[in-house]
Amino acid sequence: MSVPGDLNITASLTPYSAIVGDSKVTLSCTINGEPPAIGWDWTKTQVDGGSSEIIAQGTNNVKRQIITSATNPNLNIFGITEKDGGIYNCRANNGKRHFISNPVNLKVLEASFRTAPGEPETSSYVEFQIGMTVILSCSSTGANPPPSVIWLKDDIVITSGTNTSTSGNITITTLTFTTTANDDHEVYECQVDNGFLKRPLVKTTYLTLKPSINAPGQPEITGSHQYHLGNTVRMICRSTGGNPLPTLNWLRNDNVITNGISSSSNNGITTSTLTFTAGLEDHLSVFECQADNGVLKKPLATTTYVAVYFTPTVPILTGPTNLISGSSGKWTCSSLHGYPAPTISIRIQDRHYTNEFVVVQSYDVIDRSYIVSGTLDVVPLSDKSGQNICCDVSHLLNNKEPQSVCLQLTIEGRSQNRNCDRYGEELDNNRQGMHGDDNSEAPYGTMFVSH
C-alpha cells in the first residue's frame, strides 16, 4: 500500500542485455504517487562496485538522454559500447522526500549476429486438487542476446515463486505455487523476449480442477519464418477439441487481423488459415493465434514470427579515380538497409581482393536491417589504368546476380619495377614502353553494372 506523499518508482526488469554496436537502448522508468515528482535523474554504478555516476536531467548529450516526463523519465543510451554496461537506478523527488527504483543490470555483449529466441515451450494443461503444489515450466532455445523468460497471470508479471536457469543455449523459468479454488481454469502466460522481435513470443497453459473436455486444445501454428518481400505468406492455426468448438482469432503485434482469413472445422479440429503478401511492415512482426470457446477465463494463445528478406539499397563506392602509379589508394563500399546481411566483395576488372578487403557490419535496431561496409587499401600500378574497380553485393534473394557499382581508374606514370607488376606478372619491354608512353588521362565515372 502506498503511503500519502510517497512515490512508487519501477524500472525495467533485470537483467537487460544489449549488443555492442546497437544504435539505441532504452531503460524504462515509471513513477506513480502524489504529490508528483518535480525532479528526476539516473545513476550508474559498475557491476564490481565503486562510486556512482549521476546522469542528471538537463545535462543530456548525444550519448545519453533522459526523457522529460514526471511519470516516465526513460533513459535512452545511443551507440552502445562495452563501457555502457553497469547497474542503473532511476531516482525522483517530490519536494518532500527522495526515492530510488530497483536496480537495472545492463549487460553489454560482444558484437555479434542478433537472432530471435526459440518459441516458448510449456507443459500441457495441469489438473490439480486444492492445496497441492504446482510447478509450471517454460523454456526457450537459442537467441542472441539470451532471452528473458517470464510468467504472467491476468497480464501481470509474476515474480514470487519463479526461478530462471540456463543449460547450454536453453533458458528455463519455473513457477511454483500452491493452488486454490480460484485457480480453476486460470490461464498462465509465458513470454520470451530478447529485444530482437517487435514484441515477445507467447505461449499459454491453464489449470483445471477436474478432467474436462470443454476447454479447447492449445493452438498450434504451422508455417515458415522466412519470406522474401512480396511473397505470399500462409500460416495455419489448429486447435483440437473443445465443447463448444472454439473460435480462432489472428493478431499481429497485438492488433486483431480481419482480412485474409479462412476457417473450418472437421472431426473436432478447428482450423484457421491466414494468407497475406509479405511487406516491410511485416518484418520481424509477431503473429498470434488465439483459441476461445468461453470456457477458460481468457483465450489460449500461441505465437510465431515472420522475417522478411529484402535487398539493400544500391551499393555506394567511394575512393579516388585519378592516381599516380605506385601511390596507394583507399576505396570504401557500403551496402545499406538489407536483411539478412549481404555479402560484399571488391575487384579491379576480374582481379578479386579478399585478404586486403576489410569488411565490417552493424545492425540497425530501429530499421531492423543490416549495414555492411568494406575498405580496400592497395597500390594499383599503371597497367590498371582504364580498368574498373567494382564493388559487388550479393544477397540471398532468389539467387539473383549481385548488385555492382564501379569506378573507372586513371593511373598516370609507370612502376619503378621494370620486370613485374604488383602481382608478379612478367612484363616485356614493349609492354613497359606502352604504359610509359601513355600520358593521356582517361575519362572516368561511376558505373552501375547489370549482370
mmCIF file of C-alpha atoms in Angstrom, residues 67-311:
data_model
loop_
_atom_site.group_PDB
_atom_site.id
_atom_site.type_symbol
_atom_site.label_atom_id
_atom_site.label_comp_id
_atom_site.label_asym_id
_atom_site.label_seq_id
_atom_site.Cartn_x
_atom_site.Cartn_y
_atom_site.Cartn_z
ATOM 1 C CA ILE A 67 13.085 11.896 -21.407
ATOM 2 C CA THR A 68 11.483 14.935 -19.741
ATOM 3 C CA SER A 69 8.486 13.349 -18.033
ATOM 4 C CA ALA A 70 7.310 13.323 -14.412
ATOM 5 C CA THR A 71 5.861 9.826 -14.862
ATOM 6 C CA ASN A 72 8.170 8.174 -17.436
ATOM 7 C CA PRO A 73 11.687 9.692 -17.388
ATOM 8 C CA ASN A 74 13.137 6.906 -19.529
ATOM 9 C CA LEU A 75 16.885 6.843 -20.213
ATOM 10 C CA ASN A 76 17.996 6.494 -23.856
ATOM 11 C CA ILE A 77 21.579 5.364 -24.483
ATOM 12 C CA PHE A 78 22.875 5.651 -28.057
ATOM 13 C CA GLY A 79 25.795 3.947 -29.847
ATOM 14 C CA ILE A 80 26.186 1.072 -27.379
ATOM 15 C CA THR A 81 29.730 0.135 -26.284
ATOM 16 C CA GLU A 82 31.069 -2.141 -23.538
ATOM 17 C CA LYS A 83 31.514 0.932 -21.307
ATOM 18 C CA ASP A 84 27.730 1.347 -21.095
ATOM 19 C CA GLY A 85 27.345 -1.850 -19.065
ATOM 20 C CA GLY A 86 26.560 -1.448 -15.355
ATOM 21 C CA ILE A 87 23.892 -1.030 -12.674
ATOM 22 C CA TYR A 88 21.374 1.756 -13.349
ATOM 23 C CA ASN A 89 18.830 3.268 -10.914
ATOM 24 C CA CYS A 90 16.076 5.792 -11.593
ATOM 25 C CA ARG A 91 15.688 8.450 -8.862
ATOM 26 C CA ALA A 92 12.998 11.065 -8.183
ATOM 27 C CA ASN A 93 11.847 13.558 -5.561
ATOM 28 C CA ASN A 94 8.515 15.283 -4.946
ATOM 29 C CA GLY A 95 9.782 18.162 -2.825
ATOM 30 C CA LYS A 96 9.326 16.180 0.375
ATOM 31 C CA ARG A 97 11.389 13.026 0.015
ATOM 32 C CA HIS A 98 13.782 11.308 -2.383
ATOM 33 C CA PHE A 99 13.016 7.887 -3.873
ATOM 34 C CA ILE A 100 15.019 5.329 -5.883
ATOM 35 C CA SER A 101 13.980 2.446 -8.132
ATOM 36 C CA ASN A 102 15.073 -1.153 -8.173
ATOM 37 C CA PRO A 103 18.412 -1.657 -9.990
ATOM 38 C CA VAL A 104 18.614 -2.421 -13.720
ATOM 39 C CA ASN A 105 21.638 -4.516 -14.721
ATOM 40 C CA LEU A 106 22.529 -3.531 -18.307
ATOM 41 C CA LYS A 107 24.692 -6.293 -19.752
ATOM 42 C CA VAL A 108 26.564 -5.400 -22.950
ATOM 43 C CA LEU A 109 27.585 -8.428 -25.015
ATOM 44 C CA GLU A 110 30.270 -8.687 -27.685
ATOM 45 C CA ALA A 111 29.317 -7.619 -31.202
ATOM 46 C CA SER A 112 27.588 -10.498 -32.958
ATOM 47 C CA PHE A 113 24.650 -11.506 -35.100
ATOM 48 C CA ARG A 114 21.276 -10.993 -33.439
ATOM 49 C CA THR A 115 18.954 -13.987 -33.555
ATOM 50 C CA ALA A 116 15.362 -14.475 -32.464
ATOM 51 C CA PRO A 117 14.591 -16.666 -29.442
ATOM 52 C CA GLY A 118 13.075 -20.081 -29.881
ATOM 53 C CA GLU A 119 9.318 -20.255 -29.476
ATOM 54 C CA PRO A 120 8.377 -20.921 -25.824
ATOM 55 C CA GLU A 121 7.585 -24.462 -24.766
ATOM 56 C CA THR A 122 5.272 -25.128 -21.806
ATOM 57 C CA SER A 123 3.638 -28.214 -20.354
ATOM 58 C CA SER A 124 0.069 -29.003 -21.362
ATOM 59 C CA TYR A 125 -2.815 -28.099 -19.066
ATOM 60 C CA VAL A 126 -2.470 -29.203 -15.438
ATOM 61 C CA GLU A 127 -5.134 -30.980 -13.409
ATOM 62 C CA PHE A 128 -4.919 -30.236 -9.697
ATOM 63 C CA GLN A 129 -6.519 -30.525 -6.293
ATOM 64 C CA ILE A 130 -6.908 -27.558 -3.969
ATOM 65 C CA GLY A 131 -3.859 -27.069 -1.754
ATOM 66 C CA MET A 132 -1.389 -29.001 -3.917
ATOM 67 C CA THR A 133 1.922 -27.580 -5.141
ATOM 68 C CA VAL A 134 2.055 -26.950 -8.883
ATOM 69 C CA ILE A 135 5.227 -26.323 -10.878
ATOM 70 C CA LEU A 136 4.838 -24.740 -14.317
ATOM 71 C CA SER A 137 7.881 -24.707 -16.593
ATOM 72 C CA CYS A 138 8.602 -22.619 -19.696
ATOM 73 C CA SER A 139 11.722 -22.902 -21.874
ATOM 74 C CA SER A 140 13.210 -21.219 -24.951
ATOM 75 C CA THR A 141 16.152 -22.432 -27.043
ATOM 76 C CA GLY A 142 18.812 -20.238 -28.632
ATOM 77 C CA ALA A 143 18.722 -16.438 -29.212
ATOM 78 C CA ASN A 144 21.387 -13.772 -29.140
ATOM 79 C CA PRO A 145 21.307 -11.967 -26.793
ATOM 80 C CA PRO A 146 19.860 -14.611 -24.431
ATOM 81 C CA PRO A 147 16.139 -14.028 -23.786
ATOM 82 C CA SER A 148 14.194 -13.261 -20.644
ATOM 83 C CA VAL A 149 11.548 -15.908 -19.885
ATOM 84 C CA ILE A 150 8.756 -14.690 -17.587
ATOM 85 C CA TRP A 151 5.342 -15.878 -16.374
ATOM 86 C CA LEU A 152 2.202 -13.695 -16.306
ATOM 87 C CA LYS A 153 -1.267 -14.093 -14.831
ATOM 88 C CA ASP A 154 -4.056 -11.702 -15.842
ATOM 89 C CA ASP A 155 -1.410 -9.709 -17.779
ATOM 90 C CA ILE A 156 0.602 -9.097 -14.576
ATOM 91 C CA VAL A 157 4.197 -10.334 -14.309
ATOM 92 C CA ILE A 158 4.639 -12.975 -11.600
ATOM 93 C CA THR A 159 7.809 -12.513 -9.544
ATOM 94 C CA SER A 160 7.065 -14.629 -6.458
ATOM 95 C CA GLY A 161 7.892 -18.320 -6.797
ATOM 96 C CA THR A 162 9.778 -18.011 -10.095
ATOM 97 C CA ASN A 163 13.271 -19.315 -10.807
ATOM 98 C CA THR A 164 15.280 -18.876 -14.024
ATOM 99 C CA SER A 165 18.208 -21.066 -15.070
ATOM 100 C CA THR A 166 20.203 -21.811 -18.225
ATOM 101 C CA SER A 167 21.530 -25.081 -19.589
ATOM 102 C CA GLY A 168 23.624 -24.704 -22.724
ATOM 103 C CA ASN A 169 21.581 -22.444 -25.004
ATOM 104 C CA ILE A 170 18.257 -23.225 -23.266
ATOM 105 C CA THR A 171 16.692 -20.711 -20.862
ATOM 106 C CA ILE A 172 14.129 -22.153 -18.409
ATOM 107 C CA THR A 173 11.851 -20.371 -15.938
ATOM 108 C CA THR A 174 9.737 -22.337 -13.450
ATOM 109 C CA LEU A 175 6.762 -21.061 -11.464
ATOM 110 C CA THR A 176 5.941 -22.825 -8.179
ATOM 111 C CA PHE A 177 2.772 -22.100 -6.154
ATOM 112 C CA THR A 178 0.038 -23.670 -4.025
ATOM 113 C CA THR A 179 -3.347 -23.950 -5.724
ATOM 114 C CA THR A 180 -6.705 -22.604 -4.548
ATOM 115 C CA ALA A 181 -10.248 -22.892 -5.893
ATOM 116 C CA ASN A 182 -9.712 -19.640 -7.790
ATOM 117 C CA ASP A 183 -7.091 -21.357 -9.957
ATOM 118 C CA ASP A 184 -9.721 -23.445 -11.766
ATOM 119 C CA HIS A 185 -9.478 -22.633 -15.490
ATOM 120 C CA GLU A 186 -6.887 -19.950 -14.778
ATOM 121 C CA VAL A 187 -4.646 -19.200 -17.783
ATOM 122 C CA TYR A 188 -0.914 -18.662 -17.244
ATOM 123 C CA GLU A 189 1.117 -16.983 -19.951
ATOM 124 C CA CYS A 190 4.834 -17.424 -20.683
ATOM 125 C CA GLN A 191 6.618 -14.606 -22.541
ATOM 126 C CA VAL A 192 10.036 -14.876 -24.220
ATOM 127 C CA ASP A 193 11.823 -11.715 -25.350
ATOM 128 C CA ASN A 194 15.367 -10.583 -26.210
ATOM 129 C CA GLY A 195 14.519 -7.287 -27.937
ATOM 130 C CA PHE A 196 15.003 -8.670 -31.472
ATOM 131 C CA LEU A 197 11.354 -9.135 -32.424
ATOM 132 C CA LYS A 198 8.739 -6.376 -32.286
ATOM 133 C CA ARG A 199 7.013 -7.989 -29.281
ATOM 134 C CA PRO A 200 7.566 -11.032 -27.029
ATOM 135 C CA LEU A 201 6.789 -14.572 -28.136
ATOM 136 C CA VAL A 202 3.967 -16.093 -26.075
ATOM 137 C CA LYS A 203 2.617 -19.483 -25.068
ATOM 138 C CA THR A 204 -0.143 -20.211 -22.566
ATOM 139 C CA THR A 205 -1.251 -23.068 -20.357
ATOM 140 C CA TYR A 206 -4.021 -23.442 -17.797
ATOM 141 C CA LEU A 207 -5.156 -25.264 -14.659
ATOM 142 C CA THR A 208 -8.358 -27.246 -14.166
ATOM 143 C CA LEU A 209 -9.859 -28.766 -11.014
ATOM 144 C CA LYS A 210 -11.163 -31.864 -12.750
ATOM 145 C CA PRO A 211 -10.920 -33.555 -16.117
ATOM 146 C CA SER A 212 -12.803 -31.576 -18.702
ATOM 147 C CA ILE A 213 -13.316 -31.933 -22.433
ATOM 148 C CA ASN A 214 -14.845 -28.477 -22.685
ATOM 149 C CA ALA A 215 -11.689 -26.405 -22.965
ATOM 150 C CA PRO A 216 -10.141 -26.102 -26.454
ATOM 151 C CA GLY A 217 -6.744 -27.521 -27.273
ATOM 152 C CA GLN A 218 -3.677 -25.302 -27.250
ATOM 153 C CA PRO A 219 -3.483 -23.655 -30.704
ATOM 154 C CA GLU A 220 -0.643 -24.858 -32.939
ATOM 155 C CA ILE A 221 0.775 -22.752 -35.786
ATOM 156 C CA THR A 222 2.497 -24.160 -38.872
ATOM 157 C CA GLY A 223 4.315 -22.087 -41.470
ATOM 158 C CA SER A 224 7.759 -20.767 -42.322
ATOM 159 C CA HIS A 225 9.576 -17.934 -40.529
ATOM 160 C CA GLN A 226 11.439 -16.594 -43.593
ATOM 161 C CA TYR A 227 9.840 -14.972 -46.645
ATOM 162 C CA HIS A 228 11.042 -12.739 -49.444
ATOM 163 C CA LEU A 229 9.486 -9.305 -49.834
ATOM 164 C CA GLY A 230 6.327 -9.681 -51.937
ATOM 165 C CA ASN A 231 5.969 -13.438 -51.351
ATOM 166 C CA THR A 232 2.673 -14.958 -50.244
ATOM 167 C CA VAL A 233 2.665 -15.862 -46.541
ATOM 168 C CA ARG A 234 0.418 -18.717 -45.455
ATOM 169 C CA MET A 235 0.040 -19.654 -41.779
ATOM 170 C CA ILE A 236 -2.243 -22.375 -40.450
ATOM 171 C CA CYS A 237 -3.534 -22.496 -36.863
ATOM 172 C CA ARG A 238 -5.232 -25.599 -35.441
ATOM 173 C CA SER A 239 -6.968 -26.335 -32.131
ATOM 174 C CA THR A 240 -8.199 -29.814 -31.211
ATOM 175 C CA GLY A 241 -11.320 -30.411 -29.116
ATOM 176 C CA GLY A 242 -13.426 -28.011 -27.135
ATOM 177 C CA ASN A 243 -17.135 -28.032 -26.464
ATOM 178 C CA PRO A 244 -18.409 -25.833 -27.936
ATOM 179 C CA LEU A 245 -15.800 -25.699 -30.677
ATOM 180 C CA PRO A 246 -13.517 -22.680 -30.286
ATOM 181 C CA THR A 247 -13.184 -19.580 -32.418
ATOM 182 C CA LEU A 248 -9.656 -18.937 -33.697
ATOM 183 C CA ASN A 249 -8.514 -15.324 -33.989
ATOM 184 C CA TRP A 250 -5.304 -13.925 -35.506
ATOM 185 C CA LEU A 251 -3.368 -10.918 -34.197
ATOM 186 C CA ARG A 252 -0.273 -9.122 -35.484
ATOM 187 C CA ASN A 253 1.733 -7.223 -32.861
ATOM 188 C CA ASP A 254 -1.369 -7.286 -30.594
ATOM 189 C CA ASN A 255 -3.682 -5.928 -33.344
ATOM 190 C CA VAL A 256 -6.602 -8.108 -34.479
ATOM 191 C CA ILE A 257 -6.426 -9.221 -38.132
ATOM 192 C CA THR A 258 -9.709 -9.309 -40.066
ATOM 193 C CA ASN A 259 -8.618 -9.802 -43.695
ATOM 194 C CA GLY A 260 -7.151 -12.845 -45.444
ATOM 195 C CA ILE A 261 -8.579 -15.418 -43.001
ATOM 196 C CA SER A 262 -10.456 -18.645 -43.796
ATOM 197 C CA SER A 263 -11.752 -21.059 -41.121
ATOM 198 C CA SER A 264 -13.144 -24.597 -40.994
ATOM 199 C CA SER A 265 -13.920 -27.428 -38.548
ATOM 200 C CA ASN A 266 -13.618 -31.158 -39.184
ATOM 201 C CA ASN A 267 -13.659 -34.126 -36.771
ATOM 202 C CA GLY A 268 -13.243 -31.890 -33.733
ATOM 203 C CA ILE A 269 -10.290 -29.947 -35.196
ATOM 204 C CA THR A 270 -10.791 -26.230 -35.768
ATOM 205 C CA THR A 271 -8.517 -24.697 -38.415
ATOM 206 C CA SER A 272 -7.854 -21.077 -39.379
ATOM 207 C CA THR A 273 -5.626 -20.086 -42.313
ATOM 208 C CA LEU A 274 -4.075 -16.619 -42.588
ATOM 209 C CA THR A 275 -2.841 -15.508 -46.040
ATOM 210 C CA PHE A 276 -1.189 -12.196 -46.948
ATOM 211 C CA THR A 277 1.604 -10.670 -49.024
ATOM 212 C CA ALA A 278 4.857 -10.117 -47.118
ATOM 213 C CA GLY A 279 5.610 -6.391 -46.763
ATOM 214 C CA LEU A 280 8.206 -4.381 -44.873
ATOM 215 C CA GLU A 281 5.640 -3.723 -42.142
ATOM 216 C CA ASP A 282 5.565 -7.493 -41.503
ATOM 217 C CA HIS A 283 9.340 -7.749 -40.958
ATOM 218 C CA LEU A 284 10.038 -9.345 -37.542
ATOM 219 C CA SER A 285 6.380 -8.974 -36.559
ATOM 220 C CA VAL A 286 4.875 -11.417 -34.069
ATOM 221 C CA PHE A 287 1.702 -13.227 -35.152
ATOM 222 C CA GLU A 288 -0.585 -14.726 -32.523
ATOM 223 C CA CYS A 289 -3.370 -17.287 -32.825
ATOM 224 C CA GLN A 290 -5.965 -17.320 -30.028
ATOM 225 C CA ALA A 291 -8.411 -20.147 -29.311
ATOM 226 C CA ASP A 292 -11.509 -19.279 -27.275
ATOM 227 C CA ASN A 293 -14.819 -21.009 -26.602
ATOM 228 C CA GLY A 294 -15.816 -19.177 -23.419
ATOM 229 C CA VAL A 295 -14.839 -21.978 -21.027
ATOM 230 C CA LEU A 296 -11.492 -20.588 -19.894
ATOM 231 C CA LYS A 297 -11.032 -17.202 -18.245
ATOM 232 C CA LYS A 298 -9.050 -15.945 -21.233
ATOM 233 C CA PRO A 299 -8.152 -17.310 -24.687
ATOM 234 C CA LEU A 300 -5.308 -19.765 -25.196
ATOM 235 C CA ALA A 301 -2.557 -18.312 -27.370
ATOM 236 C CA THR A 302 0.460 -19.367 -29.448
ATOM 237 C CA THR A 303 2.789 -17.023 -31.338
ATOM 238 C CA THR A 304 5.213 -17.143 -34.235
ATOM 239 C CA TYR A 305 7.093 -14.516 -36.213
ATOM 240 C CA VAL A 306 7.956 -13.560 -39.791
ATOM 241 C CA ALA A 307 11.331 -12.341 -41.053
ATOM 242 C CA VAL A 308 11.062 -10.604 -44.437
ATOM 243 C CA TYR A 309 14.119 -10.824 -46.702
ATOM 244 C CA PHE A 310 14.649 -7.581 -48.635
ATOM 245 C CA THR A 311 17.515 -6.330 -50.780
#
